[in-house]
PDB file of C-alpha atoms in Angstrom:
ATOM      1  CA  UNK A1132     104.664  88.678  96.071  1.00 48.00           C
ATOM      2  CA  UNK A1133     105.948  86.002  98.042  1.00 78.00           C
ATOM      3  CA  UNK A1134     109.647  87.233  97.904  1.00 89.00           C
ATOM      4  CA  UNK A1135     110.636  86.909 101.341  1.00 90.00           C
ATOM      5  CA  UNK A1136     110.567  83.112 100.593  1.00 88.00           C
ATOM      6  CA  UNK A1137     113.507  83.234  98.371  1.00 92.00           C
ATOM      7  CA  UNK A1138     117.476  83.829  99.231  1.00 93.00           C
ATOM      8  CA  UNK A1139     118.437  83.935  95.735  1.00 94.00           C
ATOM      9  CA  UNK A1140     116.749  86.552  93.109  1.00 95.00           C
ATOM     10  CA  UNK A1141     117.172  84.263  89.814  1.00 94.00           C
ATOM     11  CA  UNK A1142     115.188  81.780  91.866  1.00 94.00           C
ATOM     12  CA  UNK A1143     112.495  84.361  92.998  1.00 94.00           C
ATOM     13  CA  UNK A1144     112.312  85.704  88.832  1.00 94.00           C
ATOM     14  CA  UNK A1145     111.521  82.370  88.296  1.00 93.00           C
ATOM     15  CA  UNK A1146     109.208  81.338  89.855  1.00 91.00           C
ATOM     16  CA  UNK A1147     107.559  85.160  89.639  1.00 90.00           C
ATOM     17  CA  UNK A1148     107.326  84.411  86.389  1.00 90.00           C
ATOM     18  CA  UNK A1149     106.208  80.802  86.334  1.00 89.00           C
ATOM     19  CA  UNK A1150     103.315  81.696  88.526  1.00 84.00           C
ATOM     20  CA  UNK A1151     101.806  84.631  86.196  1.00 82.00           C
ATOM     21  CA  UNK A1152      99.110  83.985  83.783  1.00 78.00           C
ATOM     22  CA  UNK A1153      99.779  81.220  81.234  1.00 82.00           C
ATOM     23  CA  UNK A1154     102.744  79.996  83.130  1.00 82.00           C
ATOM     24  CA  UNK A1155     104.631  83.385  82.238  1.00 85.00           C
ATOM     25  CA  UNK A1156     105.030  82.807  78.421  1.00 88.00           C
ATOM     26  CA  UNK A1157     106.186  85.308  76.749  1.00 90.00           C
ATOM     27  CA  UNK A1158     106.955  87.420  79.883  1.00 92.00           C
ATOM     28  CA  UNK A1159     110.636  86.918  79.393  1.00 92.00           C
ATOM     29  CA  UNK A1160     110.340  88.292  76.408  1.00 93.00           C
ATOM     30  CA  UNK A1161     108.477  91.085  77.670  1.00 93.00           C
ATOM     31  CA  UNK A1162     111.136  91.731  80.351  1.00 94.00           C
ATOM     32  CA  UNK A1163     113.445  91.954  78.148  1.00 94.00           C
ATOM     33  CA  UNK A1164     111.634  94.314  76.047  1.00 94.00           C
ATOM     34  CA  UNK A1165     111.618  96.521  79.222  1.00 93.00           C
ATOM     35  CA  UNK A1166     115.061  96.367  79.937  1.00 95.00           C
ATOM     36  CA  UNK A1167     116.128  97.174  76.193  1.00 94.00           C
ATOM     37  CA  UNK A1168     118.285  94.111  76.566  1.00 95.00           C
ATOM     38  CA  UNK A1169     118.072  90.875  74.139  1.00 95.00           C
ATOM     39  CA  UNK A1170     115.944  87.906  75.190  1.00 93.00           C
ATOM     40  CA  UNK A1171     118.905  85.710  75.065  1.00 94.00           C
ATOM     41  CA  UNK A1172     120.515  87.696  77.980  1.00 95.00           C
ATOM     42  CA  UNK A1173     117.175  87.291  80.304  1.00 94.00           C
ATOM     43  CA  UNK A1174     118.015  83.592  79.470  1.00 94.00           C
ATOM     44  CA  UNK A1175     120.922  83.588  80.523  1.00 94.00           C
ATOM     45  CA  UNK A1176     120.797  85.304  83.770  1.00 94.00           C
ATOM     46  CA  UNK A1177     117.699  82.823  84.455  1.00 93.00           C
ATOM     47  CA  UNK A1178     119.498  79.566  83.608  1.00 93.00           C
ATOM     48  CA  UNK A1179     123.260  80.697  84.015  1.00 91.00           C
ATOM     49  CA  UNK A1180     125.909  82.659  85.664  1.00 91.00           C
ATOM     50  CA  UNK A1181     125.017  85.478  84.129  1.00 94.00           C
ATOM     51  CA  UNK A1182     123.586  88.474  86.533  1.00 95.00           C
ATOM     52  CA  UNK A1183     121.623  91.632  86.423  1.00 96.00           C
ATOM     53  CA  UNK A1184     123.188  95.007  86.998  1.00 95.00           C
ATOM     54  CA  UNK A1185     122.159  97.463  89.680  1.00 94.00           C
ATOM     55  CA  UNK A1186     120.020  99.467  87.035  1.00 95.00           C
ATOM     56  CA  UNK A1187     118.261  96.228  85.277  1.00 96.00           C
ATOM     57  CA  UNK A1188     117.676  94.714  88.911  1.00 95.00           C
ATOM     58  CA  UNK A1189     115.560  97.691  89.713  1.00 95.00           C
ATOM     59  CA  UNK A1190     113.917  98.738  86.488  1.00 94.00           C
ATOM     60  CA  UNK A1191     112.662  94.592  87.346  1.00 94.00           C
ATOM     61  CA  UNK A1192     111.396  95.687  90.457  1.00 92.00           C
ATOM     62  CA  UNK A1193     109.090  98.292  88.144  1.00 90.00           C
ATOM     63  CA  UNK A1194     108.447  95.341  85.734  1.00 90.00           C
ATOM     64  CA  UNK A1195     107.207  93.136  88.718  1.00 89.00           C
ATOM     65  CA  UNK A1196     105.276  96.054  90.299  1.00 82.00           C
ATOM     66  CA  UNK A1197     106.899  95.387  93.563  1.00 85.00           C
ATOM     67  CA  UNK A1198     106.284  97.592  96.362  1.00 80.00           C
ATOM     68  CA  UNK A1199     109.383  99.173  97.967  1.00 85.00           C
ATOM     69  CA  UNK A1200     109.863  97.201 101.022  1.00 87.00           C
ATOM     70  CA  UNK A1201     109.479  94.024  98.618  1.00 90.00           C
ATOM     71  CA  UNK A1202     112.593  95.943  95.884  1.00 92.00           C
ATOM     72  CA  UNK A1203     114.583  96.791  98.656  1.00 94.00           C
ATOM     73  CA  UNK A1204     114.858  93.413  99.632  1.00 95.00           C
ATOM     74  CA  UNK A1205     115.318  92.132  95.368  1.00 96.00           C
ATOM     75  CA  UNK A1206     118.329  94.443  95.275  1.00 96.00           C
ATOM     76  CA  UNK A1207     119.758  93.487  98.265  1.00 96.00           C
ATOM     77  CA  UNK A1208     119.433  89.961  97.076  1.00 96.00           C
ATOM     78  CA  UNK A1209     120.803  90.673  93.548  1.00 96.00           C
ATOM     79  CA  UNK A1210     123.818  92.664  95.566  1.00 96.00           C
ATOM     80  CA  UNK A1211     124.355  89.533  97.748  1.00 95.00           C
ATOM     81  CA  UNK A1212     125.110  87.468  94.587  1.00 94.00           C
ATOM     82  CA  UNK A1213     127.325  89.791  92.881  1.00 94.00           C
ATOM     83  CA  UNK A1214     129.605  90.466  96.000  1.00 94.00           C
ATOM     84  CA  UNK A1215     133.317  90.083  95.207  1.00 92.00           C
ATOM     85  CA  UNK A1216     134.120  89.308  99.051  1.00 95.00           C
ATOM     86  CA  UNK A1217     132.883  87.265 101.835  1.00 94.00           C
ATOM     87  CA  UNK A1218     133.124  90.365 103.907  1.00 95.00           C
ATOM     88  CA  UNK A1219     130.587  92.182 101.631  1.00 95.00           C
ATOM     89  CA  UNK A1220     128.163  89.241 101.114  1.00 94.00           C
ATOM     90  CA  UNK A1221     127.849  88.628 105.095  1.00 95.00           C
ATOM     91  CA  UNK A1222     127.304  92.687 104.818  1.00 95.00           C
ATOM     92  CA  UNK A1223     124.207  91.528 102.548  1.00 95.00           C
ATOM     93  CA  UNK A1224     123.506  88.905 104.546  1.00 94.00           C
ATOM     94  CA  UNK A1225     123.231  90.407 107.444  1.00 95.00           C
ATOM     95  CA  UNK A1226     120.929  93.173 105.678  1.00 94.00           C
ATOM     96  CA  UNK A1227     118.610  90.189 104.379  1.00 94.00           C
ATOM     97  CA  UNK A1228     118.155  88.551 107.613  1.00 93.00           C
ATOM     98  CA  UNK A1229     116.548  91.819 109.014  1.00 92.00           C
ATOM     99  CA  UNK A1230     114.048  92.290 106.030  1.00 91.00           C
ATOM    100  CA  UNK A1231     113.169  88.965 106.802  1.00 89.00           C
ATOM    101  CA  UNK A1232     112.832  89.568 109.815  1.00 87.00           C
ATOM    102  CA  UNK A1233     110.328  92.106 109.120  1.00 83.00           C
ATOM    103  CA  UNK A1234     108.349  90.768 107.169  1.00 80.00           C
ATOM    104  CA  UNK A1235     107.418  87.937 109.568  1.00 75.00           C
ATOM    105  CA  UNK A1236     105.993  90.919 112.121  1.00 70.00           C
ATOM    106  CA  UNK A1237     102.160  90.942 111.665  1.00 56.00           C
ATOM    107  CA  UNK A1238     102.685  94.290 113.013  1.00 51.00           C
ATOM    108  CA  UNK A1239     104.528  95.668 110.097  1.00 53.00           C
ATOM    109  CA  UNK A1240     101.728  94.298 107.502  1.00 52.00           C
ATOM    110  CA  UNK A1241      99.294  96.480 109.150  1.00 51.00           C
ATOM    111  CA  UNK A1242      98.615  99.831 107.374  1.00 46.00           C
ATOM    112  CA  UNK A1243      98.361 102.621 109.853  1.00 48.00           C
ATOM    113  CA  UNK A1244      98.472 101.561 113.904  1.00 50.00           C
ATOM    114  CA  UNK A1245      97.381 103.507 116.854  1.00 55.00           C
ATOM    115  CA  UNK A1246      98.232 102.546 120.675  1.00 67.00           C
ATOM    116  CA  UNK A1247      95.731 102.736 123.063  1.00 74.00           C
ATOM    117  CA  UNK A1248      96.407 102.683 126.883  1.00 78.00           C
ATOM    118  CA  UNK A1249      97.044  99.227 128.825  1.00 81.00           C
ATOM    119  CA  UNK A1250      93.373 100.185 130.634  1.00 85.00           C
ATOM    120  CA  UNK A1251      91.940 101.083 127.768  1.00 85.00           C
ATOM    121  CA  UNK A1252      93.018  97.615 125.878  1.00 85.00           C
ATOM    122  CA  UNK A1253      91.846  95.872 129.031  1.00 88.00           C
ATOM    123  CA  UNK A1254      88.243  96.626 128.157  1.00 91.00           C
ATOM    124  CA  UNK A1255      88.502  96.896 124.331  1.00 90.00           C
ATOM    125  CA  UNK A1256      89.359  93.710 123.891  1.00 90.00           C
ATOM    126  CA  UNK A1257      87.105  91.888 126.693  1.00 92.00           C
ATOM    127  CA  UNK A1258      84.129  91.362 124.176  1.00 92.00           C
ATOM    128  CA  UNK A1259      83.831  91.404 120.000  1.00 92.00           C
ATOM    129  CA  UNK A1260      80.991  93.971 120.595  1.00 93.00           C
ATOM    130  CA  UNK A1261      83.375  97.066 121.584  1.00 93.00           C
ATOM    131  CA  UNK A1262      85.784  96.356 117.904  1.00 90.00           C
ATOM    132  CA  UNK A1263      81.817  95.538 116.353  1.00 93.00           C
ATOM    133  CA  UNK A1264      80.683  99.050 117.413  1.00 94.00           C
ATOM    134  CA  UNK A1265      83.683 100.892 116.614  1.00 92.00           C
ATOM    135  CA  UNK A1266      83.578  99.891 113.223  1.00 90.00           C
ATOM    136  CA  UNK A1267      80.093 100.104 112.680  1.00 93.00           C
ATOM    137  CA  UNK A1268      80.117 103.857 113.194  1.00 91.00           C
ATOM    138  CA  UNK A1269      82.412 103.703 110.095  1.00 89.00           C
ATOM    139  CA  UNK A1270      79.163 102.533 107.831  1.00 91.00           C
ATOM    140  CA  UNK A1271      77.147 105.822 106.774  1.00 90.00           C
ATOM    141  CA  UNK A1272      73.891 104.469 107.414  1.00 91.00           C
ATOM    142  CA  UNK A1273      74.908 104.066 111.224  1.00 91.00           C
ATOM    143  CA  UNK A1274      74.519 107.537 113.077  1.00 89.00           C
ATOM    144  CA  UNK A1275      72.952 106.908 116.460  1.00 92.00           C
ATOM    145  CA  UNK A1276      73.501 104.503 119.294  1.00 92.00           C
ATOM    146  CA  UNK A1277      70.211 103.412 118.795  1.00 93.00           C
ATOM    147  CA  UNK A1278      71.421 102.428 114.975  1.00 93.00           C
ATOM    148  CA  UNK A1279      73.684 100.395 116.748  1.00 94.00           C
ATOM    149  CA  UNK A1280      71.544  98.619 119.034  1.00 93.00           C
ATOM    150  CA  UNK A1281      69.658  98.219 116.045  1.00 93.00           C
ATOM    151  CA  UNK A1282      72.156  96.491 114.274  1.00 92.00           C
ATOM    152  CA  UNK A1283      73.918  94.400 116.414  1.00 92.00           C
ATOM    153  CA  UNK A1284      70.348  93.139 117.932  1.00 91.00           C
ATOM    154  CA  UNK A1285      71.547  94.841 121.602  1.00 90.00           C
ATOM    155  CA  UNK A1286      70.312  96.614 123.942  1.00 91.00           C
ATOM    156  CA  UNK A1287      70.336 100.919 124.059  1.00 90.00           C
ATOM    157  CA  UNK A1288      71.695 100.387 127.589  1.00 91.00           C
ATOM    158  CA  UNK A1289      74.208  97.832 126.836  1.00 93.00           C
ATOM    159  CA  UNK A1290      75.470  99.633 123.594  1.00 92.00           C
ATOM    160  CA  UNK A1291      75.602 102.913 124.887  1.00 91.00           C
ATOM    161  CA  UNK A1292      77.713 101.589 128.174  1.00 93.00           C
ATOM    162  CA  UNK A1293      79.960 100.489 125.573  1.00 94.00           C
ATOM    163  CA  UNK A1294      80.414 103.211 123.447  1.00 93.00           C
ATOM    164  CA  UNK A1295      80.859 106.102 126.692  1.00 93.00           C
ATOM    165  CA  UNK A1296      83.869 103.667 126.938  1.00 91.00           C
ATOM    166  CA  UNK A1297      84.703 104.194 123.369  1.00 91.00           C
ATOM    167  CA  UNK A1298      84.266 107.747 123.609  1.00 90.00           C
ATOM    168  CA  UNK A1299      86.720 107.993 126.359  1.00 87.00           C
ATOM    169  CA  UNK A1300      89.048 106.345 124.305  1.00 85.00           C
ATOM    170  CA  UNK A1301      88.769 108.173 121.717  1.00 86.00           C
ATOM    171  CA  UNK A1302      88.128 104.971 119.479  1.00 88.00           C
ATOM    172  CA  UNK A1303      84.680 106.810 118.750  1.00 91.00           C
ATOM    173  CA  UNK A1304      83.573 110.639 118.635  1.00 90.00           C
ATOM    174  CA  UNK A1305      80.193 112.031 118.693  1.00 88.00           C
ATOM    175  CA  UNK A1306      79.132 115.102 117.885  1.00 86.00           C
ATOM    176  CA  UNK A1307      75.064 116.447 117.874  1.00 79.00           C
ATOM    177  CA  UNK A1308      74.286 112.781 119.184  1.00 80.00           C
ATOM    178  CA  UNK A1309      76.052 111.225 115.881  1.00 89.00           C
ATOM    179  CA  UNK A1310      78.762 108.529 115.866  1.00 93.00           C
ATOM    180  CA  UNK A1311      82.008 108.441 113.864  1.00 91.00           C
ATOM    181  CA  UNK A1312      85.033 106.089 113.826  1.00 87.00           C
ATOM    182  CA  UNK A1313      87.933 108.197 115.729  1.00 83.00           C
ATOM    183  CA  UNK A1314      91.238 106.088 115.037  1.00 66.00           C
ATOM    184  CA  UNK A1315      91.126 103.907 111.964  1.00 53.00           C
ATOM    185  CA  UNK A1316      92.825 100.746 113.488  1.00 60.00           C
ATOM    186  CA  UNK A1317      94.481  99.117 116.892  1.00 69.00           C
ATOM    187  CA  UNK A1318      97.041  97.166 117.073  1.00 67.00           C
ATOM    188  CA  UNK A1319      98.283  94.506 119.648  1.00 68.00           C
ATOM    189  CA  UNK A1320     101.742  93.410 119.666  1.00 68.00           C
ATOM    190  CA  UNK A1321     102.230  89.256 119.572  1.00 69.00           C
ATOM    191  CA  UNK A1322     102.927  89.135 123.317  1.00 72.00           C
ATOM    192  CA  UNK A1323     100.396  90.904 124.769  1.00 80.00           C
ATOM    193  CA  UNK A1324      98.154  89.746 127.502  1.00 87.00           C
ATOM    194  CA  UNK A1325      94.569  90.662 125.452  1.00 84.00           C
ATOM    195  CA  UNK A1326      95.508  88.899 122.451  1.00 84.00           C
ATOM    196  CA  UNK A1327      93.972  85.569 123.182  1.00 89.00           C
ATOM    197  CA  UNK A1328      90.629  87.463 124.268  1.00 88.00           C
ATOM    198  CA  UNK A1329      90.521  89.145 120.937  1.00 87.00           C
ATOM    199  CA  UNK A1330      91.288  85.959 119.064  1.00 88.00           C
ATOM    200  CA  UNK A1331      88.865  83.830 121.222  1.00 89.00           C
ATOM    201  CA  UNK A1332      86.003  86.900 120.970  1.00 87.00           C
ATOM    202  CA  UNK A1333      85.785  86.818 117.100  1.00 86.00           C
ATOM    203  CA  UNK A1334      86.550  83.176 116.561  1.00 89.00           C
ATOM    204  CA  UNK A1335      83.350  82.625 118.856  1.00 84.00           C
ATOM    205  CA  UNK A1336      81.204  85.061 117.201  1.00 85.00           C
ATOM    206  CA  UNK A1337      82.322  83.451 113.542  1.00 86.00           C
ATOM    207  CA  UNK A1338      81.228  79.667 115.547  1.00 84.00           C
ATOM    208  CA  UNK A1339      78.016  81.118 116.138  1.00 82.00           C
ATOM    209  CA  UNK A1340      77.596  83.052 112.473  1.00 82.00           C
ATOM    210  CA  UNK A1341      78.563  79.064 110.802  1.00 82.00           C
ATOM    211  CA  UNK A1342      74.809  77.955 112.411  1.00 77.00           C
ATOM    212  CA  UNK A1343      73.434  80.852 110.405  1.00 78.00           C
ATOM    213  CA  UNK A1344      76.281  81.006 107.626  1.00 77.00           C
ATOM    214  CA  UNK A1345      75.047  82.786 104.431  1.00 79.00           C
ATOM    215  CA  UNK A1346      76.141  81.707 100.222  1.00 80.00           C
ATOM    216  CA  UNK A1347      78.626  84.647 100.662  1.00 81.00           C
ATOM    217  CA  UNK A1348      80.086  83.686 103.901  1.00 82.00           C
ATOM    218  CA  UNK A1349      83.659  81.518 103.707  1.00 83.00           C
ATOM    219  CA  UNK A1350      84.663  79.267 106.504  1.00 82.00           C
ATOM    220  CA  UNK A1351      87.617  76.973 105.970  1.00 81.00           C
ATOM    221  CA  UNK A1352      88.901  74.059 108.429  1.00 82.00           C
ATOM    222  CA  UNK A1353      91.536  72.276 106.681  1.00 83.00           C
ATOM    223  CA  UNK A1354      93.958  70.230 109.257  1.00 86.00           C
ATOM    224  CA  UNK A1355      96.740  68.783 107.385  1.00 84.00           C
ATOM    225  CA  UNK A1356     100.518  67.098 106.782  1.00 85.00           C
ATOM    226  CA  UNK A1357     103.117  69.175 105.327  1.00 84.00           C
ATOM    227  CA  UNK A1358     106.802  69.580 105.237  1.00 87.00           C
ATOM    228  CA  UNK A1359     108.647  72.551 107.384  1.00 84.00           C
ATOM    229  CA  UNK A1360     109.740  73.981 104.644  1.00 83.00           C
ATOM    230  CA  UNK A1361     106.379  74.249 102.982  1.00 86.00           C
ATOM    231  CA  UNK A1362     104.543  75.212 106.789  1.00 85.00           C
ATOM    232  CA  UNK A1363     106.792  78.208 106.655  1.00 82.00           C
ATOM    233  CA  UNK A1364     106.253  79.313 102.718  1.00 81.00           C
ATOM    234  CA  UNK A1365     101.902  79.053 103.476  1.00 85.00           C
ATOM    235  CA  UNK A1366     102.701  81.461 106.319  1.00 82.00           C
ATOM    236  CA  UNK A1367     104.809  83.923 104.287  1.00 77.00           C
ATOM    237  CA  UNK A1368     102.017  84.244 101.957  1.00 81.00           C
ATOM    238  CA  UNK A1369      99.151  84.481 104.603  1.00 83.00           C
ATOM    239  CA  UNK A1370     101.424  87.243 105.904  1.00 80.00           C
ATOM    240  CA  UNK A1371     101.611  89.166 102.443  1.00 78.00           C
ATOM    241  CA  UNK A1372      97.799  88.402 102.029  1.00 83.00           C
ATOM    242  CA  UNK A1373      97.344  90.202 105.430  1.00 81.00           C
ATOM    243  CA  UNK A1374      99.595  93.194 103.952  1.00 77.00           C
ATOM    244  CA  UNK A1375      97.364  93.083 100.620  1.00 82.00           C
ATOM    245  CA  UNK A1376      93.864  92.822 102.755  1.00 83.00           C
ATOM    246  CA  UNK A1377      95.267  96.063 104.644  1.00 77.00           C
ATOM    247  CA  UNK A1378      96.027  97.999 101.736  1.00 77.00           C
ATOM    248  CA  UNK A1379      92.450  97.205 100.278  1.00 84.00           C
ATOM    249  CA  UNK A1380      90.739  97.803 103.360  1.00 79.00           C
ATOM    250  CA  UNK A1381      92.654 101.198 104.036  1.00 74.00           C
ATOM    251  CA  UNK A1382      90.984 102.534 100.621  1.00 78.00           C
ATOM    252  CA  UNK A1383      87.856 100.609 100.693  1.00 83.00           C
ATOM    253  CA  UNK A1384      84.255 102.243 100.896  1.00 84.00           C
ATOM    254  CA  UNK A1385      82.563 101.579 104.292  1.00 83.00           C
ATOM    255  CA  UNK A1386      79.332  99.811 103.394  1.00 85.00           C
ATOM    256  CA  UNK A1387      79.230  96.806 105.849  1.00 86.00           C
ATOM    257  CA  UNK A1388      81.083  94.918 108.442  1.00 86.00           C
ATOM    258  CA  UNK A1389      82.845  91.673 108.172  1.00 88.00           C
ATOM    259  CA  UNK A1390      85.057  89.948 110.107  1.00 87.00           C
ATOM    260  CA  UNK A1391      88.423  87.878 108.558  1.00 88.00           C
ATOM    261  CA  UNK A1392      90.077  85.602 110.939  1.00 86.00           C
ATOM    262  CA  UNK A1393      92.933  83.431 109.504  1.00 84.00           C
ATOM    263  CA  UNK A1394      94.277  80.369 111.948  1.00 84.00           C
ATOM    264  CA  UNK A1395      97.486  78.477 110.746  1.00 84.00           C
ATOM    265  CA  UNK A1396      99.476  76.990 113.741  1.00 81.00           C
ATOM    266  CA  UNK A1397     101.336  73.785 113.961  1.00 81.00           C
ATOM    267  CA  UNK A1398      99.651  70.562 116.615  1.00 77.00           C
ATOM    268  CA  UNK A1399     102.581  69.178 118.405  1.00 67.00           C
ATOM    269  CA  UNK A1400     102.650  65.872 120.245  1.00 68.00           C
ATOM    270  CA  UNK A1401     101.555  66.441 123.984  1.00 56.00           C
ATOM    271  CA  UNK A1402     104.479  67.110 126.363  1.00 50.00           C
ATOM    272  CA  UNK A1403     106.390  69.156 123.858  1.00 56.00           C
ATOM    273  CA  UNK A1404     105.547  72.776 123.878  1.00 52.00           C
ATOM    274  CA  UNK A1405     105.344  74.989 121.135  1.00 48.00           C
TER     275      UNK A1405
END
């Protein structure tokens, strides 16, 4: 859901709705059928002053299937509106602001995170092959280092360089000469200095796959003109996609490797910065 867009919640219901299947007919209806209220009332909160309590804002939370993070921050929206004093709604406010806040963090769309040492992330992320090899040992059919070498069309000496320095990590285990995936993901935070390696690494390695690309593959370049306002919305939902992509991936059967790399960034006139 692309909530965090929105500062009002009739606004948000809206356009929730608007966007389902059919355009959201009947869904009012439906709503209302789920809050044991009349369908005239869902009207009129939708079109007129009229607002949700407490209770019917978050049995529409259930209704909407929003996760908690996402109902937190319809409540605190549907609070915001109903507060008597400007004390109160800046209390709200303020509250809003820092889920928000939040939810712009790549970090906090990421399902599970573990740190690794500033060394450690020094070599990690100085080549695609070290994240390639760490996730390979995920797949079942990949036991050996030789599997590896196999796979990635490498060298035993090269690949098994690489993974002693996974090993060390503890990125990788191995036990009677077999591989496995140790931690399930890394994270770098937005400022660090290995970031640009580990976006240049993959964004290379998907250059060379395009040459090769096969019916399955996706690769999108779409420069183009847009309003601030809209710049910001397509990154709010490429930041919920990421959350989505997460959850899927944190459940998902391991039965081959892929790489997703998403790019949206804004080309200003020479001279002025970012």
């Amino acid at each position: 859901m692309k909530i965090y867009q929105f500062d009002n919640y009739k606004a948000f219901l809206t356009d929730a709705i608007e966007n389902m299947p059919k355009k959201g007919r009947g869904i009012a209806r439906k709503l209302a059928e789920y809050l044991t209220v009349h369908p005239t009332m869902i009207s009129q909160v939708l079109n007129g002053p009229k607002h949700l309590s407490q209770e019917q804002g978050y049995k529409t939370c259930e209704f909407l299937v929003l996760g908690e993070d996402e109902a937190r921050y319809f409540i605190n929206l549907l609070s915001f509106e109903k507060a008597g004093t400007v004390n109160l709604k800046e209390f709200y406010r303020k509250q809003l602001k820092e889920q928000k806040d939040k939810a712009k963090k790549v970090s906090s769309h990421v399902a599970e995170v573990t740190q690794i040492s500033d060394k450690e992330a020094a070599i990690f992320y100085s080549q695609w092959k070290y994240s390639a090899i760490r996730l390979l040992t995920s797949l079942p059919e990949i036991r050996t280092r030789q599997d590896v070498a196999k796979y990635l069309g490498l060298s035993n000496i090269e690949v098994s360089r690489m993974v002693d320095e996974l090993l060390k990590s503890g990125l990788c285990v191995e036990k009677k000469n077999e591989l496995a995936m140790g931690a399930k993901l890394t994270h770098i935070t937005p400022d660090s200095p290995y970031l640009p390696n580990h976006h240049a690494n993959w964004r290379l390695r998907s250059i060379d796959q395009c040459s090769s690309a096969r019916k399955d593959d996706l690769f999108i370049t779409a420069p183009m003109t847009l309003s601030l306002e809209d710049f910001e919305k397509i990154r709010m939902r490429l930041l919920q996609l990421i959350k989505e992509i997460s959850r899927t991936v944190e459940k998902s059967e391991s039965e081959l490797l892929a790489c997703f790399n998403i790019d949206l960034f804004k080309l200003t006139p020479s001279g002025q910065g970012h």
